[in-house]
CSV table of C-alpha atoms in Angstrom, one decimal:
chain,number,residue,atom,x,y,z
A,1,UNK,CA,21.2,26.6,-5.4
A,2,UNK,CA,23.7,28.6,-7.4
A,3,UNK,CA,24.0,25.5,-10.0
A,4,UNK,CA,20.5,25.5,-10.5
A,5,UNK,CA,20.9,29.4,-11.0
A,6,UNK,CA,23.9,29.0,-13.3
A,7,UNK,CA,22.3,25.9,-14.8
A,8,UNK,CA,18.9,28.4,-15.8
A,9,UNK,CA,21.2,31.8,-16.5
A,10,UNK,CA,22.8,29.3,-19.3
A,11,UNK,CA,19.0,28.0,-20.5
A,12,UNK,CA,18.1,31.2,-21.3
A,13,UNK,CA,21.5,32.4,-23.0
A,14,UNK,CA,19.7,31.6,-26.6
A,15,UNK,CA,16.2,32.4,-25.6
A,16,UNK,CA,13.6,35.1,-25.4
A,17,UNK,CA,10.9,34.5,-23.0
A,18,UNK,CA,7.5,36.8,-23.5
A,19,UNK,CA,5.0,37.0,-21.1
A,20,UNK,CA,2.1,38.3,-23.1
A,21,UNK,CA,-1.1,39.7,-21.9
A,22,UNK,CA,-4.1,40.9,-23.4
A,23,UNK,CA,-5.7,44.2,-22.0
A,24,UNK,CA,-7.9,44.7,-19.7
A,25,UNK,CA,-12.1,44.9,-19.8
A,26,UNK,CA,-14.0,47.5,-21.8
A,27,UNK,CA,-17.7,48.4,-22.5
A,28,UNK,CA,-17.1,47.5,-26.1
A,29,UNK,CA,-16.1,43.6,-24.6
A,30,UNK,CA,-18.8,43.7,-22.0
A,31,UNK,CA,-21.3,44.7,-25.3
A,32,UNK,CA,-19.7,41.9,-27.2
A,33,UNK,CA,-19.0,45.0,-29.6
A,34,UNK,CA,-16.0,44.6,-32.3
A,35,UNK,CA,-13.6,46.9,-31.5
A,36,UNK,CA,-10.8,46.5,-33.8
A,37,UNK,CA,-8.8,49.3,-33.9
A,38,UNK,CA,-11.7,51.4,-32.4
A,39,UNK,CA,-9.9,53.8,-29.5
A,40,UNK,CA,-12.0,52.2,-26.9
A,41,UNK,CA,-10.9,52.9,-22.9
A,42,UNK,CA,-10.8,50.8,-20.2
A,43,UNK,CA,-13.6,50.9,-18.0
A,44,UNK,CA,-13.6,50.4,-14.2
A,45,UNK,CA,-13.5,46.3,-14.4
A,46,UNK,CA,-10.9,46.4,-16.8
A,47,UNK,CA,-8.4,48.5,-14.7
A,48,UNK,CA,-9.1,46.0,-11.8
A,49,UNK,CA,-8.1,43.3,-13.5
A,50,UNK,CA,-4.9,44.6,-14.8
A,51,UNK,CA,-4.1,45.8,-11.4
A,52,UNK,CA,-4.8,41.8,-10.4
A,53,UNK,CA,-2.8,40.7,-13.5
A,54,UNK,CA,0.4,43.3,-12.2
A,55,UNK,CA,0.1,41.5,-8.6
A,56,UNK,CA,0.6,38.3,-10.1
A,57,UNK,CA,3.2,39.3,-12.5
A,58,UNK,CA,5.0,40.6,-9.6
A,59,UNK,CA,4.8,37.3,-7.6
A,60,UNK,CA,5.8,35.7,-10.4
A,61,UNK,CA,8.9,37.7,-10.5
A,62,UNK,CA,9.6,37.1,-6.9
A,63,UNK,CA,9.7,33.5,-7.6
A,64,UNK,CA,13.6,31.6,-7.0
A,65,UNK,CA,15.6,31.5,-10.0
A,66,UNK,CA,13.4,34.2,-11.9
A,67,UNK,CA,14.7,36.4,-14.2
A,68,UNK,CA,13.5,40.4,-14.2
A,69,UNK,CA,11.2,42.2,-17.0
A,70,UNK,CA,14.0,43.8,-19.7
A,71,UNK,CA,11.1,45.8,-21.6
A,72,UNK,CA,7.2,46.2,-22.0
A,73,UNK,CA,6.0,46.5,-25.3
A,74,UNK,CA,2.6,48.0,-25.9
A,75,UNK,CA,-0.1,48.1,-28.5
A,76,UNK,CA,-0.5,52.2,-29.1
A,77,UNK,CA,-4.4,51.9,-28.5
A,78,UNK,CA,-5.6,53.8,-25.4
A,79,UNK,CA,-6.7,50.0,-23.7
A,80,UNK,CA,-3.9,48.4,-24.2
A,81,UNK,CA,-1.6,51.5,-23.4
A,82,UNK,CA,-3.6,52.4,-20.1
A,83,UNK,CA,-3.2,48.2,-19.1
A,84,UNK,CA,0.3,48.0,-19.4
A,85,UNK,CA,0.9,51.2,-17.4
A,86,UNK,CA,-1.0,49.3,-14.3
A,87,UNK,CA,0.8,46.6,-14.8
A,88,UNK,CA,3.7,48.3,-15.0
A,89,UNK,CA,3.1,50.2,-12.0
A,90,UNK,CA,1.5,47.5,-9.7
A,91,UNK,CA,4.1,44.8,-10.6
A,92,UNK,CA,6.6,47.8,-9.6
A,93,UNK,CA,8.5,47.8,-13.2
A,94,UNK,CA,11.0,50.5,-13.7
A,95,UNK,CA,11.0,50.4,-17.8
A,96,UNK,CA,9.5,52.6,-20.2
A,97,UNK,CA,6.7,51.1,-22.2
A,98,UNK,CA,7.7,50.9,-25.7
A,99,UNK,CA,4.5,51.2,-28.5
A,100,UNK,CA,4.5,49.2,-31.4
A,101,UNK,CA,1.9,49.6,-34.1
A,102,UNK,CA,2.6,45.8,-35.4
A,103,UNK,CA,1.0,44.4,-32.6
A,104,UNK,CA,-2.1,46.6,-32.8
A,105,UNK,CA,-6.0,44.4,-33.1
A,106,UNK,CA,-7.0,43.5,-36.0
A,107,UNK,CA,-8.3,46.2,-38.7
A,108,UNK,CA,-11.8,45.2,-38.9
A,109,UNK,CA,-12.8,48.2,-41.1
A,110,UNK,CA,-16.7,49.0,-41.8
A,111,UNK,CA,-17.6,46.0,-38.9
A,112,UNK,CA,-15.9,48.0,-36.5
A,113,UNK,CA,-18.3,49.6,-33.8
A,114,UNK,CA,-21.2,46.7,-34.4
A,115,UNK,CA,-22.4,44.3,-32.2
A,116,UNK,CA,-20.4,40.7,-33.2
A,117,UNK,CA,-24.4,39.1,-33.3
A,118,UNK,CA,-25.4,41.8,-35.8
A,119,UNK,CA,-22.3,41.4,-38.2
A,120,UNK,CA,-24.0,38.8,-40.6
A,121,UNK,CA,-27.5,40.7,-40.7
A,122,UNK,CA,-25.6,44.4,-41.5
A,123,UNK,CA,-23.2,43.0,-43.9
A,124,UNK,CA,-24.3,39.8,-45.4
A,125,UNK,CA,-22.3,39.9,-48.8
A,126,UNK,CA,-19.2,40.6,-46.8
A,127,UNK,CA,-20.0,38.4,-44.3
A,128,UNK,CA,-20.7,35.3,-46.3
A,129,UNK,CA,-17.4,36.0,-48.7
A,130,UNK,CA,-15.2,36.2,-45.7
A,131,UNK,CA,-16.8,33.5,-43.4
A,132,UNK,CA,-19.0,30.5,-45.5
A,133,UNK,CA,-19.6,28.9,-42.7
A,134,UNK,CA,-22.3,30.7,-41.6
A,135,UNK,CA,-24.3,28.9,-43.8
A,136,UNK,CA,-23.2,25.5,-42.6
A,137,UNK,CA,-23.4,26.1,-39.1
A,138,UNK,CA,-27.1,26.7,-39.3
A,139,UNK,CA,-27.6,23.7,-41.6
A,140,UNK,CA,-25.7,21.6,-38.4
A,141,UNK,CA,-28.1,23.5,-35.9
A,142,UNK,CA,-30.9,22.6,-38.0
A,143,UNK,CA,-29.7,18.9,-37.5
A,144,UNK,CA,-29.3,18.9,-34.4
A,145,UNK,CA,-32.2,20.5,-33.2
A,146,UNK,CA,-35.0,18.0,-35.0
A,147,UNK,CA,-32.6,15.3,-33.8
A,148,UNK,CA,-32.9,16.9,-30.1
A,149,UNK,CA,-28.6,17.2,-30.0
A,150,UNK,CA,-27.0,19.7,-28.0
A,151,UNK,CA,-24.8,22.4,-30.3
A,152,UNK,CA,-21.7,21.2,-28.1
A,153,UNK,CA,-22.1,17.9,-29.0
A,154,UNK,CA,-21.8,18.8,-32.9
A,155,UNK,CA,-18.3,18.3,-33.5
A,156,UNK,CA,-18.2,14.6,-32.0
A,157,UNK,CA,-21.7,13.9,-34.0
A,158,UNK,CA,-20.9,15.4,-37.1
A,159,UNK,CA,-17.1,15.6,-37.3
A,160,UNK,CA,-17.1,15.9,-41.2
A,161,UNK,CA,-19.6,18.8,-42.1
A,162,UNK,CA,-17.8,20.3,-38.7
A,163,UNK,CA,-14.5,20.3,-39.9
A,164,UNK,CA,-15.8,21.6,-43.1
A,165,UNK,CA,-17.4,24.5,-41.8
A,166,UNK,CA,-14.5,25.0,-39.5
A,167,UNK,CA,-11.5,25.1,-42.0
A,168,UNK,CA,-13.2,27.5,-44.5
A,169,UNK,CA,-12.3,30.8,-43.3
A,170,UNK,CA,-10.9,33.2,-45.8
A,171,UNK,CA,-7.4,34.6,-44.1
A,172,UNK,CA,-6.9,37.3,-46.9
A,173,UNK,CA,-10.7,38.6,-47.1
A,174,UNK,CA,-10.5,42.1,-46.5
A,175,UNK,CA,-13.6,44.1,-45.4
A,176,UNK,CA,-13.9,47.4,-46.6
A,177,UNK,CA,-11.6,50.0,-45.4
A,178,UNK,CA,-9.9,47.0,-43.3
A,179,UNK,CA,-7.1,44.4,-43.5
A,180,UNK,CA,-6.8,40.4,-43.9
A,181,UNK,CA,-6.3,38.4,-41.2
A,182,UNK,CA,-3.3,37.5,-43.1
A,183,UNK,CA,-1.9,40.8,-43.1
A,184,UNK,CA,-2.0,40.8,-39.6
A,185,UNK,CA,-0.4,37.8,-39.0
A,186,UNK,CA,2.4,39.2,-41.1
A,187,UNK,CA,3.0,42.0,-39.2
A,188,UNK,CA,2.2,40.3,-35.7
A,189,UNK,CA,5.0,37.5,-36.8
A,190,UNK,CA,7.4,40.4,-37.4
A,191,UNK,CA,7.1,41.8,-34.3
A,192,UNK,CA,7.9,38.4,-32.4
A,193,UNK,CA,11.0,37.5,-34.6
A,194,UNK,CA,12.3,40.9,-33.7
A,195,UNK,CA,11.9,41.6,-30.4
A,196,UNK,CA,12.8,38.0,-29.6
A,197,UNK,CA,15.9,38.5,-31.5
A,198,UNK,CA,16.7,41.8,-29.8
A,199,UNK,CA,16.4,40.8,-26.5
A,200,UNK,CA,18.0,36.9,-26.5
A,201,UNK,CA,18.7,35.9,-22.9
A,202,UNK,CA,15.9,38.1,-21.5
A,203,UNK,CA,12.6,38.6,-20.3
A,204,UNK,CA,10.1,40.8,-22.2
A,205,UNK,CA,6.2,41.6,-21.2
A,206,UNK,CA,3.9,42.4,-24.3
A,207,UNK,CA,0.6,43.8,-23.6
A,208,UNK,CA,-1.7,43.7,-26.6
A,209,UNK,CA,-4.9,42.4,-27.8
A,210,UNK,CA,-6.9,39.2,-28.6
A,211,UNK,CA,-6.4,38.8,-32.2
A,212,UNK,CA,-2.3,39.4,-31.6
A,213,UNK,CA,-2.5,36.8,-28.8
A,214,UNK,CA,-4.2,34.4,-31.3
A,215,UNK,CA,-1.5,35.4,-34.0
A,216,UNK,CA,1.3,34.3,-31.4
A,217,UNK,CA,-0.5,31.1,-30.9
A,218,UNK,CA,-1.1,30.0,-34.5
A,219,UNK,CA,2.8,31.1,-34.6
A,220,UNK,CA,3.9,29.0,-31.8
A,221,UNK,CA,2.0,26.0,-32.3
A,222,UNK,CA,2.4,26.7,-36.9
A,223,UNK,CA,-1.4,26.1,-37.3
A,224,UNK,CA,-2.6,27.0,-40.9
A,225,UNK,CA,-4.1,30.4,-41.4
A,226,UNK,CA,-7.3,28.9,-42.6
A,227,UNK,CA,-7.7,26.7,-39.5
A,228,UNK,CA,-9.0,28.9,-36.0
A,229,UNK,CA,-6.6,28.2,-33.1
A,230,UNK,CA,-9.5,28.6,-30.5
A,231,UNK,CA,-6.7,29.9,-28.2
A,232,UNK,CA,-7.9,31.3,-24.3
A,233,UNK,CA,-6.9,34.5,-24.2
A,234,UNK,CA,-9.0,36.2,-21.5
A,235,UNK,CA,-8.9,39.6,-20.6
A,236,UNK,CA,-5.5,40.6,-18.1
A,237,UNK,CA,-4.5,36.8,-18.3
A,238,UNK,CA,-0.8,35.8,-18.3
A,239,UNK,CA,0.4,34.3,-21.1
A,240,UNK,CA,4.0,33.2,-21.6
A,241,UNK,CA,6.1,31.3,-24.6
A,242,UNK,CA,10.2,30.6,-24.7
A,243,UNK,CA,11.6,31.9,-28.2
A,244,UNK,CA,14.9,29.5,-28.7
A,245,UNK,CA,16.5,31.1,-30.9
A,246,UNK,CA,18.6,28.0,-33.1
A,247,UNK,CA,22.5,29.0,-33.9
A,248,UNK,CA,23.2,28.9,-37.9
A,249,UNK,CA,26.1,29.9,-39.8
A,250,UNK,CA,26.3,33.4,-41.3
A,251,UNK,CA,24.9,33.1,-44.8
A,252,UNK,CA,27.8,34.2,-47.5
A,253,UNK,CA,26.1,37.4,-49.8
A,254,UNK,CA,26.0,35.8,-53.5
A,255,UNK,CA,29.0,37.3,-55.4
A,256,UNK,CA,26.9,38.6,-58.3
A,257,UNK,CA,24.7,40.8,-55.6
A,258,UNK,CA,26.2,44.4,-54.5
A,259,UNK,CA,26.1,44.4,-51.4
A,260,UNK,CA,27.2,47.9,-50.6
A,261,UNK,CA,28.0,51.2,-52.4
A,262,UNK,CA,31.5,52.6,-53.3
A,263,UNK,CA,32.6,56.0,-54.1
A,264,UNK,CA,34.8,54.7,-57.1
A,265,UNK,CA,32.6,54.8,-60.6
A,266,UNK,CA,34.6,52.0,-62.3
A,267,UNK,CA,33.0,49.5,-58.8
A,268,UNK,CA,29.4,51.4,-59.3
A,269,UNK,CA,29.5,50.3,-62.8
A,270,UNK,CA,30.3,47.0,-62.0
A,271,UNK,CA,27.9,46.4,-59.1
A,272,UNK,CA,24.5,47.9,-61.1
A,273,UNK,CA,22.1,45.7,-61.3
A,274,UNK,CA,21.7,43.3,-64.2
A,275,UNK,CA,18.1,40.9,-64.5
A,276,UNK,CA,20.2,38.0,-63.1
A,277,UNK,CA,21.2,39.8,-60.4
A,278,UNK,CA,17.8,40.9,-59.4
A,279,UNK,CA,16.9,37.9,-59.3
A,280,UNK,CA,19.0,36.3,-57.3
A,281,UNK,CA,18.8,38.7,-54.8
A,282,UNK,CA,14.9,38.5,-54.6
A,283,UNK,CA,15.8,34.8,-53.8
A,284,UNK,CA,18.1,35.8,-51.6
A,285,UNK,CA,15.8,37.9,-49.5
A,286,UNK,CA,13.2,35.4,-49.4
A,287,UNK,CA,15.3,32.2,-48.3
A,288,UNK,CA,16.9,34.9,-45.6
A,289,UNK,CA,12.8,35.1,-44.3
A,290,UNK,CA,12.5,32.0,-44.3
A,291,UNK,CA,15.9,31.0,-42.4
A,292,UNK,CA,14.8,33.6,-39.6
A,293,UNK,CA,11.8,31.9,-38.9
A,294,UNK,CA,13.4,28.5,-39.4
A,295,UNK,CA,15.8,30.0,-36.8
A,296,UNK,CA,13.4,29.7,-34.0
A,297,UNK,CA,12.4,26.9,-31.8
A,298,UNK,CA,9.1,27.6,-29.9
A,299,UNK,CA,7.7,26.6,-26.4
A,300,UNK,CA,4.7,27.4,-24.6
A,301,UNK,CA,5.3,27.7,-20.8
A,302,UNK,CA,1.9,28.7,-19.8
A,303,UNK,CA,-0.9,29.5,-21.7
A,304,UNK,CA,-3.8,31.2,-19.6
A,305,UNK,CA,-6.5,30.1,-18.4
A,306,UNK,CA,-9.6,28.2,-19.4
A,307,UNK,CA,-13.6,29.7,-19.2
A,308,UNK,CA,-15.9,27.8,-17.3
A,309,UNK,CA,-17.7,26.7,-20.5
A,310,UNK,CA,-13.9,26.5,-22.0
A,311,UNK,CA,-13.6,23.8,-19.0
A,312,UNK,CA,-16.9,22.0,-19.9
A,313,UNK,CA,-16.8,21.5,-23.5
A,314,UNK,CA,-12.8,20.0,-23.3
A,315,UNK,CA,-13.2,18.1,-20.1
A,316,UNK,CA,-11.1,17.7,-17.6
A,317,UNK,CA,-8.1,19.0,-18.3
A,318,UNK,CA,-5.6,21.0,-16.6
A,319,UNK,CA,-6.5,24.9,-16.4
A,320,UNK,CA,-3.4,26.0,-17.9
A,321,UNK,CA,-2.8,23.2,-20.6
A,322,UNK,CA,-3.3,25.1,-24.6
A,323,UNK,CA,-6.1,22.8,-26.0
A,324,UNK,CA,-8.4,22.8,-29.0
A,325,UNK,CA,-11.7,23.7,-28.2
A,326,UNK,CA,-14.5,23.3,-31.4
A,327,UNK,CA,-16.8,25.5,-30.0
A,328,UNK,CA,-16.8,29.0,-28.3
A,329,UNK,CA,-17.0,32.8,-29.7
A,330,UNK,CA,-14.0,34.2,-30.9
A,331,UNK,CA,-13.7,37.8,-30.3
A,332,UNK,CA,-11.8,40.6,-31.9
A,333,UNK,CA,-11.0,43.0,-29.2
């Protein structure tokens, strides 16, 4: 038993495990309402099932072998700040929660506040730039109504026009007074690189929101922005990853770069910047990016849980296994 122990103390030397969980219930959900970056509370459902999600998160860390929570990071919104303190406090967790504004829901600007059925009718132009499919997807409804075909049966009958309608999304639309989906995903995939990095051979809870949790998958699993990842990502569901974090040599600062400031004029003079230099060090900057992401190996231990109709559209398939699923509503909250 103390192998084993030793054996998973030295697994998790160059890794980051996050349990992520999206917050609890609120009217806005219940109204299939965008919320965005809408305050919105939890109401009385939602606070239930984060007390639920804190039970299990505490039997989870009852389990042999497990390793304790080192920090709880928080969206600063009043649903995801209110679920993290009952999970916090159910799950009997000591640590302060620590709010970060990267991991905030997605700006949705002027569609915030609307009901998700009433988005195309209220903003049509915006609508149609940002998402041509909607077009589409009533052409393959057309279809498949005079043929008598159910709409779940679409993406095996017309796998083509599907595909087409389903990789068209714009990731750097912005509505008005909003942000890209792009943007997001920047600042979501910023958030994960550091915190993993900051807390390597620990165990860190994240309680956020449904368009962060998608973020995390599409980062996990490197789908293309344009593509959905039709992650789960129920409300209060447990959702965990392994961050292994890849050992690299220290990169050697390029001679022609200053790389710090000295109080002797004759070295300022030297080390001002010339064109070359800025160059290089732009380049510098941007292959340093692209090493830290390069950096990390991902894993998915668990990924929540399915929907019923989730279930029924992929088969049978085990409840906990990350799948593509064609068809379901994607919401914002």
């Amino acid at each position: 038993m103390e192998q084993q122990s030793q054996m998973h103390a030295a697994d998790m030397q160059n890794c980051c495990e996050v349990v992520a969980v999206r917050h609890g219930l609120t009217d806005y959900n219940a109204q299939r309402r965008l919320q965005g970056q809408l305050d919105v509370p939890l109401n009385d459902t939602g606070r239930e099932q984060c007390r639920e999600c804190g039970h299990r998160l505490k039997s989870m860390l009852g389990e042999k072998k497990s390793i304790p929570i080192a920090a709880i990071y928080a969206s600063p919104l009043k649903r995801t700040k209110e679920s993290a303190e009952i999970i916090r406090q159910t799950a009997g967790l000591k640590q302060e929660i620590i709010l970060d504004g990267r991991i905030q829901e997605w700006n949705a600007g002027v569609l915030q506040g609307h009901l998700l059925d009433d988005l195309p009718k209220l903003f049509p132009k915006e609508w149609n730039a940002w998402n041509r499919r909607t077009r589409d997807l009533f052409s393959l409804k057309a279809r498949a109504s005079r043929s008598g075909h159910l709409l779940d049966d679409l993406p095996k009958l017309f796998p083509k026009e599907w595909n087409a309608w389903n990789r068209s999304r714009d990731p750097r639309f912005v509505f008005p007074q909003g942000e890209s989906f792009q943007e997001r995903f920047d600042r979501v995939k910023e958030f994960f690189l550091e915190v993993t990095r900051r807390h390597l051979g620990q165990r860190i809870l994240v309680v956020t929101h449904g368009g962060v949790l998608d973020d995390l998958f599409r980062l996990v699993r490197n789908i293309p922005m344009h593509v959905k990842t039709n992650a789960p990502k129920l409300n209060a569901e447990i959702h965990t990853v392994k961050a292994h974090i890849n050992k690299v040599p220290p990169t050697v600062p390029s001679p022609s770069v200053s790389t710090g400031s000295s109080s002797s004029s004759s070295t300022s003079a030297a080390a001002s910047p010339t064109p070359h230099a800025n160059i290089t060090a732009a380049a510098a900057a941007a292959s340093a990016a692209a090493t830290a992401a390069a950096e990390v190996t991902w894993e998915i231990v668990s990924w929540g849980k399915l929907t019923k109709s989730d279930s029924l559209l992929s088969g049978q398939v085990d409840t906990h296994t990350p799948i593509d699923i064609s068809v379901r509503n994607i919401e914002y909250a």
